Amino acid sequence: MKVNIKESLSELNARERVLSLVDKGSFHEFLGPFDGKESPHLAAQGVVPQSDDGVVAGKGIIDGASCVMIAMEGDFQGGGIGEVAGSKIAAALELALKDNKNGTLTHAVIIFDTGGVRLQEANYGLLTIAEIHAAITDLREYSPVIGVIPGKIGAFGGMAISAGLCSTLIMTKEGRLCLNGPEVIEQEAGIAEFDSKDRLLVWQTIGGMQRTTTGFADVLTVDDATIIKEHISDAFSKNPVNVPRSADVEKFLSIVNTIDPSFKYTPEGFQHVVEETKNKRNNFKKSQHGTKKSRGEIWFEVFTGKSAIDMQEVPSVLCGEGTINNEKASFLSVVPDEEGRFPRARNGEVGLEQGWMLAKYVREIIEEDKGSDKRPIVAIVDVPSQAYGYNEELAGIYLSCAAAVDAYAAARRAGHPVIALIVGKAISGAFLSHGLQANRILALDDENVQVQVMSKQSAARITLRTIEQVEEAAKKVPATAYDVRSFATLGALEELIQDIEPDQPGKDDVASVEESLKKTVNDIQKSNAGIERRLSTPQALSGGRKASIEVRKLMEEQWK
């Protein structure tokens, strides 16, 4: 049946998209273009900023229901998320949460058109996207958070994880949903892994039709604003306590466990895998042999006395018990496994198995501690990146990462002190999945401890700069640097632990880190502050998060 499209949502800009969905005359925008709150980090890198920083956020009404509306402008920096843009999104969701807690039902609609983190702002993007993730999972407890992917760019990177956390996800056939873009996979893993110029394959793999057919999105819609508005209105009426897709660990882990990683599935072939795994669970067990221990495994053994060889399901995801303050604590780490099932996740990357297994372990801890004292959970972080692969994207690695994010956020809400201890690399979607939802972040002060969005080589290619130019930019904008001391200036680190031998820790090294963990657990238990703590540290207040703090202040003043 032919559908006559009245108004294509994908052809509109961000502000027009919002206006086309809300009831006429009901939209009130916050920090709009005339407020001039633009990114303070772009001009120094030769990039012309935009007065609304590429994000439209405000309150409106859809069929009588009050909602916060958020849209990304794909025509500005590819919809990339920097400090101001990300803070506008997070603040809007946080204020909607406050409304709900005060008895005013406020839904949320997020219209995605973004490539993920804005590389010129790098770690600011990671921090603000983590705050968006926390806000979605918190708000979702009170009212549905609806994601819409209409087309043009789609939802990629850390914002694909955001889409995976939504209560309901609406996509057009033209929409795309993917953690790593085909171009990035091609440059990281080769054209044989994913040919980014094969446009038909790209849309068949990560497009709206495939995502809804396989259950990774909810509603496939025509690109018509009126019809999409009807889908949003229907989604508002759904029970918000239904299990979100990112929390349905058993269902999606069974799909991952059924996949044969040596086989390159067609999109249709993967549809058959999903169908076959309904009501069925397969486990693959494999021992680890001969892999050199990473820092993540070294420190896991320090605290638990266990190693990967003791693990029962996926040897690259370690979960064991130790003590903090003479009380039980759980420690988790992702480590290399040279014989891992998925070739793209053998060097400590967070891939399909890793994200879902982290979620499984954390949710088991939450369940075990129901009705009793909530043990601390320590994420030992040494993750070089997420996995770059065709099968990974076909099987929804973005959702695997979202599952880990969701689980860690759930642990915080349940009262578990969650701590991230960075002992090695903390890169990109892997760090978003494993570490950035912690109440507090600690890190060893070492030159090989790095926090970033992607490798220098990839960042240079994507931003059309040389590696030298990327390094030069880091001198002007610390958020684009790789070293942990630059990251510490942004205010997200609770402590930079000095004078530790990270690769061969002795008794004094272990004692020093244990003391930091004890102090941090005590502080969390006293204050019960979540990740918002990162906006009130001395470094954040002295300038590291100046724009983020100001955006929230202005947004709250304009909220009505």
XYZ file of C-alpha atoms in Angstrom:
560
model
C 0.000 0.000 0.000
C 1.362 3.383 -0.986
C 1.602 5.945 1.819
C 1.411 9.635 0.961
C 3.965 11.360 3.157
C 2.727 14.735 4.369
C 5.917 15.952 6.001
C 9.219 14.058 5.992
C 10.832 14.233 9.431
C 14.256 13.275 8.095
C 14.316 16.245 5.698
C 13.730 18.784 8.475
C 16.358 20.379 10.682
C 16.407 19.715 14.432
C 14.159 22.607 15.442
C 11.677 21.891 12.660
C 11.551 18.240 13.707
C 10.550 19.173 17.228
C 7.929 21.692 16.056
C 6.430 19.145 13.669
C 5.873 16.646 16.513
C 4.495 18.778 19.348
C 1.008 20.261 19.518
C 0.974 23.580 17.699
C 2.196 26.496 19.796
C 3.162 24.334 22.785
C 6.941 24.249 22.461
C 9.157 26.322 24.727
C 12.867 26.076 23.949
C 15.624 26.416 26.531
C 19.048 27.864 25.726
C 18.019 28.589 22.168
C 20.175 30.271 19.534
C 19.577 33.774 20.893
C 20.989 32.748 24.264
C 24.287 32.192 22.460
C 25.517 29.381 24.687
C 28.020 27.887 22.250
C 30.960 25.572 22.738
C 34.009 27.325 24.224
C 36.340 24.648 22.832
C 35.927 24.853 19.049
C 37.240 28.263 18.015
C 40.726 27.491 19.339
C 40.798 24.521 16.941
C 39.687 26.490 13.900
C 36.053 25.307 14.036
C 33.253 27.880 13.855
C 30.855 27.258 16.767
C 27.061 27.337 16.525
C 24.938 29.473 18.836
C 22.859 26.542 20.134
C 25.761 24.063 19.853
C 23.695 21.810 17.622
C 21.080 20.723 20.160
C 17.458 21.828 20.517
C 15.919 21.174 23.933
C 12.675 22.311 25.507
C 9.219 21.404 26.761
C 6.145 20.753 24.665
C 2.880 18.864 24.551
C 2.062 15.841 22.388
C -1.644 14.965 22.289
C -2.112 16.560 25.681
C 0.889 14.868 27.334
C 3.661 17.061 28.719
C 7.118 16.082 27.498
C 10.673 17.272 27.195
C 11.778 17.365 23.558
C 15.413 16.944 22.494
C 16.833 16.934 18.970
C 20.365 16.899 17.566
C 21.307 18.928 14.502
C 23.103 16.576 12.156
C 24.192 19.422 9.899
C 26.438 20.850 12.638
C 29.554 18.770 13.247
C 27.666 15.648 12.252
C 25.446 15.985 15.312
C 28.519 15.394 17.478
C 28.188 15.695 21.247
C 30.518 18.067 23.070
C 30.361 19.683 26.493
C 27.553 22.197 25.895
C 25.484 19.974 23.583
C 25.714 16.989 25.906
C 25.017 19.065 29.002
C 21.875 20.532 27.395
C 20.566 17.009 26.738
C 21.498 15.727 30.189
C 20.092 18.807 31.941
C 16.763 18.552 30.089
C 16.387 14.912 31.135
C 17.460 15.683 34.710
C 14.873 18.464 34.983
C 12.190 16.162 33.593
C 13.188 13.639 36.270
C 12.830 16.343 38.919
C 9.342 17.145 37.613
C 8.329 13.493 37.851
C 9.696 13.159 41.372
C 7.636 16.225 42.329
C 4.471 14.676 40.939
C 4.365 16.336 37.506
C 4.333 13.597 34.870
C 6.806 14.570 32.140
C 7.735 12.204 29.332
C 10.833 12.504 27.153
C 11.375 12.317 23.398
C 14.893 12.195 21.963
C 15.297 12.654 18.207
C 18.672 11.202 17.251
C 20.804 12.540 14.416
C 24.350 12.136 15.637
C 27.677 10.502 14.950
C 28.430 10.291 18.686
C 31.193 12.117 20.531
C 32.450 15.315 18.916
C 36.122 14.460 18.522
C 37.271 18.073 18.933
C 35.926 17.851 22.496
C 36.665 14.161 23.060
C 36.550 13.468 26.797
C 33.940 16.160 27.368
C 31.777 14.147 25.010
C 32.405 10.940 26.961
C 31.549 12.587 30.279
C 28.367 14.279 29.077
C 27.156 11.170 27.246
C 27.664 9.170 30.457
C 25.497 11.777 32.186
C 22.861 11.365 29.456
C 22.927 7.598 30.042
C 22.441 8.076 33.775
C 19.573 10.512 33.226
C 17.762 8.186 30.796
C 17.963 5.206 33.135
C 16.802 7.336 36.086
C 13.930 8.989 34.207
C 12.821 5.694 32.701
C 11.823 4.569 36.218
C 9.061 7.211 36.210
C 7.952 7.686 32.615
C 8.825 6.367 29.170
C 11.819 7.793 27.319
C 11.064 7.603 23.605
C 13.852 7.517 21.026
C 13.237 8.444 17.387
C 15.758 7.786 14.602
C 14.259 9.360 11.477
C 17.168 9.202 9.058
C 19.919 11.362 7.534
C 22.776 10.477 9.930
C 21.181 8.146 12.489
C 22.527 7.249 15.925
C 26.167 6.218 16.326
C 28.813 5.888 19.001
C 27.941 6.670 22.594
C 24.607 8.084 21.465
C 23.705 4.711 19.958
C 24.113 3.398 23.497
C 21.701 6.162 24.582
C 19.214 4.918 21.990
C 19.633 1.396 23.337
C 18.581 2.621 26.788
C 15.299 4.158 25.604
C 11.981 2.642 26.709
C 10.715 2.601 23.131
C 12.736 3.077 19.951
C 11.045 4.261 16.745
C 12.933 4.066 13.438
C 12.260 4.759 9.805
C 13.594 2.440 7.128
C 16.203 5.122 6.371
C 17.357 5.405 9.989
C 20.653 3.818 11.055
C 21.686 2.528 14.474
C 25.263 1.405 15.053
C 28.024 1.731 17.661
C 30.890 1.955 15.163
C 30.151 3.450 11.773
C 30.967 1.302 8.709
C 33.696 3.782 7.738
C 35.341 3.436 11.161
C 35.135 -0.364 11.025
C 36.656 -0.347 7.557
C 39.605 1.777 8.636
C 40.148 -0.185 11.850
C 39.564 -3.727 10.535
C 39.793 -3.490 6.741
C 37.398 -3.395 3.810
C 36.943 -7.189 3.941
C 35.362 -6.754 7.379
C 32.877 -4.082 6.317
C 32.765 -2.337 2.933
C 31.418 1.103 3.843
C 30.768 1.912 0.161
C 28.278 -0.941 -0.144
C 25.324 1.241 0.769
C 22.761 -1.530 0.369
C 24.673 -3.744 2.799
C 25.023 -0.865 5.259
C 21.271 -0.228 5.438
C 20.438 -3.929 5.460
C 22.811 -4.361 8.425
C 22.124 -1.352 10.641
C 18.989 0.210 9.122
C 15.542 0.505 10.647
C 14.084 -2.502 8.868
C 16.742 -4.873 10.214
C 16.723 -3.388 13.720
C 12.952 -3.721 14.142
C 12.774 -7.161 12.499
C 15.353 -8.567 14.930
C 13.903 -6.884 18.031
C 16.623 -4.258 18.496
C 14.084 -1.482 17.927
C 10.334 -1.400 18.502
C 8.510 0.465 15.764
C 9.249 0.685 12.035
C 7.532 3.745 10.663
C 7.228 5.657 7.430
C 9.038 8.972 7.407
C 5.962 11.066 8.120
C 5.870 13.474 11.081
C 2.148 12.956 11.689
C 2.455 9.170 11.813
C 5.591 9.329 13.977
C 3.734 11.602 16.397
C 1.019 8.945 16.666
C 3.649 6.296 17.467
C 5.116 8.550 20.169
C 1.687 9.151 21.691
C 1.041 5.385 21.748
C 4.405 4.782 23.421
C 3.574 7.282 26.189
C 0.725 5.038 27.308
C 2.956 2.006 27.837
C 3.772 0.875 31.351
C 7.187 2.374 32.240
C 8.022 -0.527 34.580
C 8.181 -3.045 31.722
C 11.644 -4.587 31.393
C 13.682 -2.373 29.054
C 15.497 -4.036 26.172
C 18.872 -3.172 27.724
C 17.908 -5.043 30.902
C 16.674 -8.203 29.123
C 20.018 -9.933 29.582
C 18.962 -13.566 29.146
C 17.185 -12.956 25.848
C 20.011 -11.148 24.097
C 22.835 -13.145 25.674
C 21.191 -16.273 24.261
C 21.403 -14.711 20.790
C 25.083 -13.874 21.263
C 25.798 -17.378 22.533
C 24.166 -18.899 19.453
C 26.218 -16.923 16.950
C 29.085 -18.702 15.197
C 31.726 -15.916 15.043
C 33.663 -17.709 12.298
C 30.706 -17.212 9.976
C 29.895 -13.863 8.385
C 26.117 -13.715 8.540
C 23.940 -12.036 5.990
C 21.312 -9.726 7.495
C 18.666 -12.335 6.616
C 20.790 -15.085 8.165
C 20.983 -13.155 11.421
C 17.198 -12.804 11.424
C 17.008 -16.616 11.415
C 19.439 -16.778 14.365
C 17.216 -14.450 16.374
C 14.128 -16.499 15.538
C 15.821 -19.780 16.443
C 16.996 -18.560 19.850
C 13.555 -17.634 21.128
C 12.948 -19.561 24.362
C 16.358 -21.214 24.037
C 19.661 -20.650 25.807
C 23.101 -21.855 24.689
C 26.303 -21.436 26.631
C 29.774 -21.547 25.164
C 32.604 -22.253 27.600
C 36.226 -21.884 26.701
C 39.385 -21.737 28.786
C 42.023 -19.106 28.315
C 45.520 -20.252 27.382
C 48.815 -18.451 27.011
C 47.610 -14.865 27.087
C 49.962 -12.369 28.675
C 48.272 -10.850 31.687
C 46.928 -7.358 31.245
C 46.879 -4.773 33.998
C 43.174 -5.457 34.376
C 43.853 -9.094 35.207
C 46.856 -8.310 37.404
C 44.812 -6.022 39.632
C 41.801 -8.347 39.582
C 44.009 -11.119 40.963
C 45.407 -8.733 43.576
C 41.950 -8.079 45.013
C 40.267 -11.469 44.496
C 42.986 -14.099 44.245
C 41.269 -15.414 41.092
C 42.287 -15.414 37.435
C 40.575 -15.900 34.082
C 41.180 -19.643 34.182
C 38.721 -19.806 37.105
C 35.897 -18.213 35.141
C 33.008 -20.432 34.094
C 31.513 -18.775 30.998
C 33.492 -16.025 29.255
C 37.138 -15.926 30.400
C 37.565 -12.325 29.219
C 35.014 -11.068 31.771
C 36.197 -11.550 35.324
C 33.960 -11.260 38.367
C 35.129 -12.208 41.828
C 34.879 -11.343 45.485
C 37.332 -9.602 47.758
C 37.047 -7.250 50.688
C 37.006 -3.520 51.368
C 36.894 -2.365 54.989
C 36.804 -6.072 55.907
C 33.419 -6.315 54.173
C 32.555 -8.252 51.027
C 33.096 -6.425 47.727
C 32.819 -7.492 44.102
C 35.451 -6.774 41.462
C 34.948 -6.908 37.696
C 37.449 -6.642 34.870
C 37.560 -7.163 31.111
C 40.794 -8.812 30.007
C 42.375 -10.190 26.803
C 41.636 -13.742 25.695
C 43.592 -14.844 22.635
C 41.220 -17.762 22.137
C 38.025 -15.786 22.634
C 35.068 -16.704 20.442
C 34.901 -13.310 18.739
C 38.188 -12.428 16.969
C 37.540 -8.685 17.228
C 37.381 -8.867 21.027
C 40.517 -10.806 21.938
C 42.670 -7.946 23.211
C 40.594 -6.679 26.095
C 37.963 -4.899 24.017
C 34.339 -4.705 25.126
C 32.378 -6.667 22.538
C 29.088 -8.525 22.364
C 29.916 -11.100 25.036
C 31.685 -8.666 27.307
C 28.882 -6.106 27.556
C 26.176 -8.674 28.212
C 28.308 -10.635 30.703
C 29.137 -7.474 32.658
C 25.400 -6.790 32.798
C 24.683 -10.343 33.904
C 27.244 -10.310 36.710
C 26.247 -6.879 38.032
C 22.546 -7.757 38.031
C 23.294 -11.008 39.873
C 25.096 -8.977 42.539
C 22.096 -6.640 42.852
C 19.756 -9.610 43.202
C 21.954 -11.347 45.795
C 22.077 -8.223 47.971
C 18.351 -7.465 47.924
C 17.160 -6.859 51.465
C 20.703 -6.754 52.869
C 23.760 -4.512 52.951
C 24.812 -3.409 49.486
C 28.355 -4.494 48.776
C 30.749 -2.180 46.900
C 31.288 -2.963 43.226
C 34.664 -2.087 41.717
C 35.088 -1.901 37.947
C 38.790 -2.412 37.241
C 39.276 -0.534 33.973
C 41.824 -1.512 31.339
C 39.876 -1.495 28.072
C 41.572 -0.406 24.814
C 38.290 0.111 22.921
C 35.050 -1.503 21.908
C 35.226 -4.276 19.319
C 35.194 -3.199 15.668
C 33.483 -5.812 13.526
C 30.674 -6.543 11.090
C 29.110 -9.352 13.152
C 29.330 -7.131 16.218
C 27.269 -4.408 14.571
C 24.832 -6.848 13.002
C 24.160 -8.362 16.435
C 23.852 -4.987 18.151
C 27.048 -4.295 20.073
C 25.545 -0.888 20.915
C 22.876 -2.735 22.931
C 25.468 -4.942 24.595
C 27.214 -1.777 25.787
C 23.869 -0.292 26.828
C 23.180 -3.402 28.914
C 26.397 -2.891 30.890
C 25.637 0.819 31.337
C 22.111 -0.023 32.497
C 23.322 -2.603 35.007
C 25.950 -0.355 36.608
C 23.402 2.494 36.823
C 20.895 0.105 38.406
C 23.505 -0.902 40.978
C 24.031 2.740 41.926
C 20.290 3.303 42.296
C 20.018 0.164 44.451
C 22.571 1.620 46.879
C 25.746 -0.203 45.873
C 28.853 1.997 46.049
C 30.213 1.674 42.505
C 33.852 2.610 41.909
C 35.864 2.662 38.699
C 39.587 2.040 39.155
C 41.488 2.904 35.968
C 44.736 0.922 35.827
C 45.347 1.018 32.058
C 43.418 2.307 29.054
C 39.879 3.676 29.298
C 38.823 4.246 25.717
C 35.558 5.169 24.018
C 32.438 2.984 24.218
C 34.338 0.466 26.326
C 34.825 3.050 29.086
C 31.209 4.212 28.771
C 30.189 0.581 29.326
C 32.671 -0.290 32.032
C 33.518 2.579 34.366
C 31.706 5.800 33.555
C 28.533 4.908 35.489
C 30.501 4.665 38.731
C 29.781 6.910 41.719
C 33.494 7.690 41.812
C 36.445 7.244 39.447
C 39.977 6.596 40.699
C 43.049 6.214 38.486
C 46.691 5.277 38.832
C 49.058 8.114 37.976
C 51.008 6.460 35.178
C 51.927 7.422 31.597
C 50.232 4.314 30.230
C 46.923 5.165 31.880
C 44.967 6.852 29.107
C 41.422 8.152 28.682
C 40.115 9.004 25.218
C 37.498 8.489 22.515
C 39.660 6.652 19.974
C 43.243 6.216 18.829
C 45.183 9.264 17.625
C 45.415 7.747 14.157
C 41.651 7.314 13.859
C 40.915 10.709 15.376
C 43.258 12.333 12.861
C 41.634 10.545 9.922
C 38.093 11.367 10.932
C 38.765 15.045 11.729
C 40.964 15.421 8.599
C 43.994 16.441 10.636
C 47.506 15.119 11.049
C 48.563 13.360 14.246
C 50.740 16.402 14.950
C 47.684 18.655 14.701
C 45.738 16.359 17.020
C 48.581 16.558 19.556
C 48.772 20.333 19.172
C 45.033 20.672 19.824
C 45.477 18.745 23.084
C 47.678 21.565 24.382
C 44.768 24.006 23.958
C 41.901 21.695 24.936
C 42.891 19.192 27.673
C 39.786 17.116 26.889
C 41.399 16.020 23.623
C 44.589 14.792 25.323
C 45.207 11.131 26.144
C 47.145 11.303 29.427
C 45.317 10.793 32.693
C 46.602 14.036 34.213
C 44.849 16.029 31.492
C 41.705 14.009 32.150
C 42.007 14.820 35.855
C 41.719 18.552 35.090
C 38.146 17.988 33.886
C 37.020 17.119 37.408
C 35.786 13.565 36.866
C 38.553 11.859 38.860
C 38.062 11.582 42.584
C 41.708 10.697 43.091
C 44.863 10.241 41.045
C 46.754 7.623 43.043
C 50.481 8.412 43.094
C 53.649 6.306 43.155
C 52.156 2.932 42.228
C 53.904 0.204 40.219
C 51.004 -0.797 37.957
C 52.482 -3.881 36.275
C 54.103 -5.559 39.286
C 52.386 -4.127 42.358
C 54.079 -4.809 45.669
C 52.550 -4.910 49.117
C 52.902 -1.158 49.609
C 51.297 -0.471 46.216
C 48.361 -2.725 47.014
C 47.967 -1.215 50.474
C 47.911 2.285 49.024
C 45.188 1.439 46.484
C 43.193 -0.458 49.112
C 43.298 2.608 51.347
C 41.951 4.754 48.508
C 39.138 2.267 47.919
C 38.238 2.246 51.620
C 38.141 6.032 51.775
C 36.051 6.214 48.607
C 33.511 3.623 49.769
C 33.108 5.474 53.087
C 32.559 8.754 51.258
C 29.950 7.268 48.911
C 28.084 5.691 51.818
C 28.002 9.026 53.642
C 27.011 11.262 50.727
C 25.164 8.797 48.454
C 26.020 11.078 45.515
C 25.872 9.629 42.016
C 27.826 10.692 38.976
C 26.686 14.303 39.532
C 29.579 14.413 42.001
C 31.842 15.030 38.964
C 30.354 18.508 38.618
C 31.272 19.544 42.165
C 34.881 18.418 42.556
C 37.487 21.165 43.054
C 38.788 20.656 39.510
C 35.294 20.865 38.023
C 34.447 24.018 39.961
C 37.745 25.699 39.122
C 37.047 25.493 35.392
C 37.172 21.865 34.304
C 33.376 21.690 33.879
C 32.586 25.393 33.750
C 30.331 25.162 30.692
C 28.511 22.065 31.996
C 27.725 23.776 35.293
C 26.585 26.976 33.597
C 24.329 25.120 31.152
C 22.537 23.374 34.014
C 22.121 26.647 35.899
C 20.650 28.449 32.883
C 18.423 25.510 31.933
C 16.948 25.368 35.433
C 16.285 29.116 35.389
C 14.406 28.802 32.098
C 12.473 25.657 33.051
C 8.769 26.395 33.589
